[in-house]
Short mmCIF file of C-alpha atoms in Angstrom, two decimals:
data_model
loop_
_atom_site.label_atom_id
_atom_site.label_comp_id
_atom_site.label_asym_id
_atom_site.label_seq_id
_atom_site.Cartn_x
_atom_site.Cartn_y
_atom_site.Cartn_z
CA UNK A 1 -32.58 0.60 -7.64
CA UNK A 2 -33.99 -2.76 -8.64
CA UNK A 3 -36.15 -3.71 -11.54
CA UNK A 4 -39.78 -2.73 -11.43
CA UNK A 5 -39.31 0.40 -9.33
CA UNK A 6 -41.04 3.54 -10.58
CA UNK A 7 -38.82 5.86 -12.58
CA UNK A 8 -36.17 3.19 -12.98
CA UNK A 9 -34.67 2.29 -16.34
CA UNK A 10 -34.73 -1.45 -16.87
CA UNK A 11 -31.35 -3.09 -17.15
CA UNK A 12 -30.95 -5.54 -20.00
CA UNK A 13 -28.16 -8.07 -19.95
CA UNK A 14 -26.64 -9.52 -23.11
CA UNK A 15 -25.45 -13.10 -22.89
CA UNK A 16 -22.97 -14.34 -25.46
CA UNK A 17 -22.37 -18.08 -25.69
CA UNK A 18 -19.14 -19.49 -27.06
CA UNK A 19 -19.46 -23.20 -26.26
CA UNK A 20 -17.28 -24.96 -23.73
CA UNK A 21 -18.11 -27.49 -21.05
CA UNK A 22 -21.08 -25.48 -19.75
CA UNK A 23 -22.74 -26.25 -23.11
CA UNK A 24 -21.50 -29.83 -23.10
CA UNK A 25 -18.72 -29.22 -25.63
CA UNK A 26 -15.62 -31.27 -24.97
CA UNK A 27 -13.72 -33.01 -27.74
CA UNK A 28 -10.23 -33.88 -28.86
CA UNK A 29 -9.92 -31.84 -32.05
CA UNK A 30 -11.52 -28.86 -33.73
CA UNK A 31 -12.54 -31.08 -36.65
CA UNK A 32 -14.79 -33.06 -34.31
CA UNK A 33 -16.59 -29.92 -33.19
CA UNK A 34 -20.37 -30.13 -33.52
CA UNK A 35 -21.86 -28.03 -36.27
CA UNK A 36 -24.88 -25.90 -35.38
CA UNK A 37 -25.14 -27.29 -31.84
CA UNK A 38 -27.85 -25.40 -30.01
CA UNK A 39 -26.80 -23.79 -26.74
CA UNK A 40 -28.33 -24.98 -23.47
CA UNK A 41 -27.98 -21.54 -21.82
CA UNK A 42 -31.61 -20.36 -22.48
CA UNK A 43 -32.87 -23.55 -20.83
CA UNK A 44 -30.62 -22.96 -17.82
CA UNK A 45 -31.90 -19.40 -17.48
CA UNK A 46 -35.50 -20.61 -17.64
CA UNK A 47 -34.73 -23.31 -15.07
CA UNK A 48 -33.10 -20.68 -12.85
CA UNK A 49 -36.18 -18.48 -13.14
CA UNK A 50 -34.16 -15.39 -14.06
CA UNK A 51 -36.65 -12.54 -13.74
CA UNK A 52 -35.08 -9.75 -15.70
CA UNK A 53 -34.59 -8.71 -19.28
CA UNK A 54 -31.82 -10.51 -21.18
CA UNK A 55 -30.95 -11.64 -24.66
CA UNK A 56 -28.91 -14.72 -25.54
CA UNK A 57 -26.78 -14.78 -28.69
CA UNK A 58 -24.51 -17.64 -29.75
CA UNK A 59 -21.25 -16.34 -31.17
CA UNK A 60 -19.22 -19.52 -31.61
CA UNK A 61 -19.62 -23.11 -30.48
CA UNK A 62 -16.19 -24.44 -29.56
CA UNK A 63 -14.29 -26.31 -26.92
CA UNK A 64 -12.24 -23.41 -25.56
CA UNK A 65 -8.98 -25.18 -26.35
CA UNK A 66 -9.73 -24.24 -29.97
CA UNK A 67 -10.73 -20.60 -29.39
CA UNK A 68 -8.18 -18.50 -31.29
CA UNK A 69 -7.22 -14.86 -31.77
CA UNK A 70 -9.71 -14.39 -34.59
CA UNK A 71 -12.49 -15.72 -32.33
CA UNK A 72 -11.44 -13.39 -29.51
CA UNK A 73 -11.42 -10.42 -31.86
CA UNK A 74 -14.94 -11.36 -32.99
CA UNK A 75 -16.14 -11.66 -29.37
CA UNK A 76 -14.58 -8.30 -28.47
CA UNK A 77 -16.18 -6.53 -31.43
CA UNK A 78 -19.58 -8.00 -30.55
CA UNK A 79 -19.16 -6.75 -26.97
CA UNK A 80 -18.23 -3.30 -28.22
CA UNK A 81 -21.13 -3.06 -30.70
CA UNK A 82 -24.12 -4.23 -28.62
CA UNK A 83 -26.20 -1.58 -26.91
CA UNK A 84 -26.17 -3.33 -23.53
CA UNK A 85 -23.56 -2.23 -21.00
CA UNK A 86 -23.77 -5.49 -19.02
CA UNK A 87 -22.51 -8.63 -20.77
CA UNK A 88 -22.11 -12.24 -19.65
CA UNK A 89 -20.02 -14.57 -21.78
CA UNK A 90 -20.30 -18.31 -21.26
CA UNK A 91 -16.94 -19.82 -22.15
CA UNK A 92 -14.96 -23.01 -21.75
CA UNK A 93 -12.63 -23.01 -18.77
CA UNK A 94 -9.43 -24.12 -20.53
CA UNK A 95 -8.83 -20.70 -22.14
CA UNK A 96 -11.28 -18.48 -20.27
CA UNK A 97 -8.44 -16.53 -18.67
CA UNK A 98 -6.81 -15.81 -22.05
CA UNK A 99 -10.10 -14.54 -23.49
CA UNK A 100 -10.74 -12.39 -20.40
CA UNK A 101 -7.26 -10.86 -20.66
CA UNK A 102 -7.83 -10.15 -24.35
CA UNK A 103 -11.14 -8.42 -23.61
CA UNK A 104 -9.59 -6.43 -20.76
CA UNK A 105 -6.83 -5.21 -23.09
CA UNK A 106 -9.46 -4.31 -25.71
CA UNK A 107 -10.61 -1.67 -23.21
CA UNK A 108 -14.36 -1.95 -23.71
CA UNK A 109 -16.22 0.50 -21.47
CA UNK A 110 -18.79 -2.05 -20.27
CA UNK A 111 -19.07 -4.62 -17.49
CA UNK A 112 -18.16 -8.02 -18.93
CA UNK A 113 -18.30 -11.24 -16.91
CA UNK A 114 -17.03 -14.58 -18.21
CA UNK A 115 -18.27 -17.78 -16.63
CA UNK A 116 -18.48 -21.48 -17.40
CA UNK A 117 -18.47 -24.80 -15.64
CA UNK A 118 -16.19 -27.71 -14.84
CA UNK A 119 -19.01 -30.20 -15.37
CA UNK A 120 -21.47 -29.97 -18.30
CA UNK A 121 -24.81 -28.40 -17.38
CA UNK A 122 -26.82 -31.51 -18.22
CA UNK A 123 -24.73 -33.74 -15.92
CA UNK A 124 -25.44 -34.43 -12.24
CA UNK A 125 -23.45 -32.28 -9.82
CA UNK A 126 -22.80 -29.61 -12.45
CA UNK A 127 -21.65 -26.21 -11.28
CA UNK A 128 -23.24 -24.53 -14.34
CA UNK A 129 -26.37 -23.12 -12.67
CA UNK A 130 -24.43 -21.81 -9.69
CA UNK A 131 -21.80 -20.10 -11.84
CA UNK A 132 -24.38 -18.65 -14.22
CA UNK A 133 -26.41 -17.28 -11.28
CA UNK A 134 -23.29 -15.80 -9.73
CA UNK A 135 -22.43 -14.17 -13.06
CA UNK A 136 -25.90 -12.54 -13.21
CA UNK A 137 -25.45 -11.01 -9.78
CA UNK A 138 -21.85 -9.96 -10.46
CA UNK A 139 -22.54 -8.27 -13.80
CA UNK A 140 -25.19 -6.09 -12.17
CA UNK A 141 -22.98 -5.00 -9.26
CA UNK A 142 -19.43 -4.74 -10.63
CA UNK A 143 -18.00 -1.55 -12.13
CA UNK A 144 -16.92 -1.29 -15.75
CA UNK A 145 -14.26 -3.87 -16.53
CA UNK A 146 -13.73 -7.51 -17.43
CA UNK A 147 -14.08 -10.25 -14.81
CA UNK A 148 -14.19 -14.01 -14.39
CA UNK A 149 -16.82 -15.46 -12.05
CA UNK A 150 -16.18 -19.06 -11.09
CA UNK A 151 -16.41 -21.17 -7.95
CA UNK A 152 -18.25 -18.49 -5.97
CA UNK A 153 -15.57 -15.84 -6.53
CA UNK A 154 -14.97 -12.81 -8.73
CA UNK A 155 -11.53 -12.59 -10.34
CA UNK A 156 -9.70 -10.01 -12.41
CA UNK A 157 -8.19 -11.62 -15.52
CA UNK A 158 -4.65 -10.71 -14.49
CA UNK A 159 -4.66 -12.53 -11.16
CA UNK A 160 -6.40 -15.85 -11.75
CA UNK A 161 -5.65 -19.27 -13.11
CA UNK A 162 -7.35 -22.63 -13.24
CA UNK A 163 -5.86 -25.40 -11.14
CA UNK A 164 -5.73 -28.20 -13.72
CA UNK A 165 -5.79 -30.94 -11.05
CA UNK A 166 -8.87 -29.67 -9.18
CA UNK A 167 -10.55 -27.69 -11.99
CA UNK A 168 -11.04 -24.81 -9.56
CA UNK A 169 -10.16 -21.20 -10.36
CA UNK A 170 -7.88 -19.54 -7.85
CA UNK A 171 -6.32 -16.17 -7.28
CA UNK A 172 -2.62 -15.88 -8.00
CA UNK A 173 -0.27 -13.39 -6.40
#
């Protein structure tokens, strides 16, 4: 049943932002990380004309190369504690797979989708809007579990990697 149908409970999606290329965060060291950088994700959702209930919350603002175990634990606990059962996490692509594996092993009984982009959202030819839109559709339709949605595909964390030459996520056997 879709939104707006009589007798239907509205689905609310929680969006956690963690930084990464989708938010324009790319730098050479953690010390150069921007302090209090505002996420672009709400603007992307407005631009995409998302017509459903959602809430955006920034958890961290890092290039994913600097996301560590403490950060992953914090993200997992936030996922566990929120009332929503559908969660999208925007994340840098360098360590997205590691974070997805961590969340999968945390065994949270919710549908969690990680997405990001190879090109910052504010740049021409960015894949940010496409990946974010795909994540919205996927989180509504997938069963409980942790997934990565990139490049028009849904991946399980245990069978995906990022091709560093092309920047495209691919299934591994």
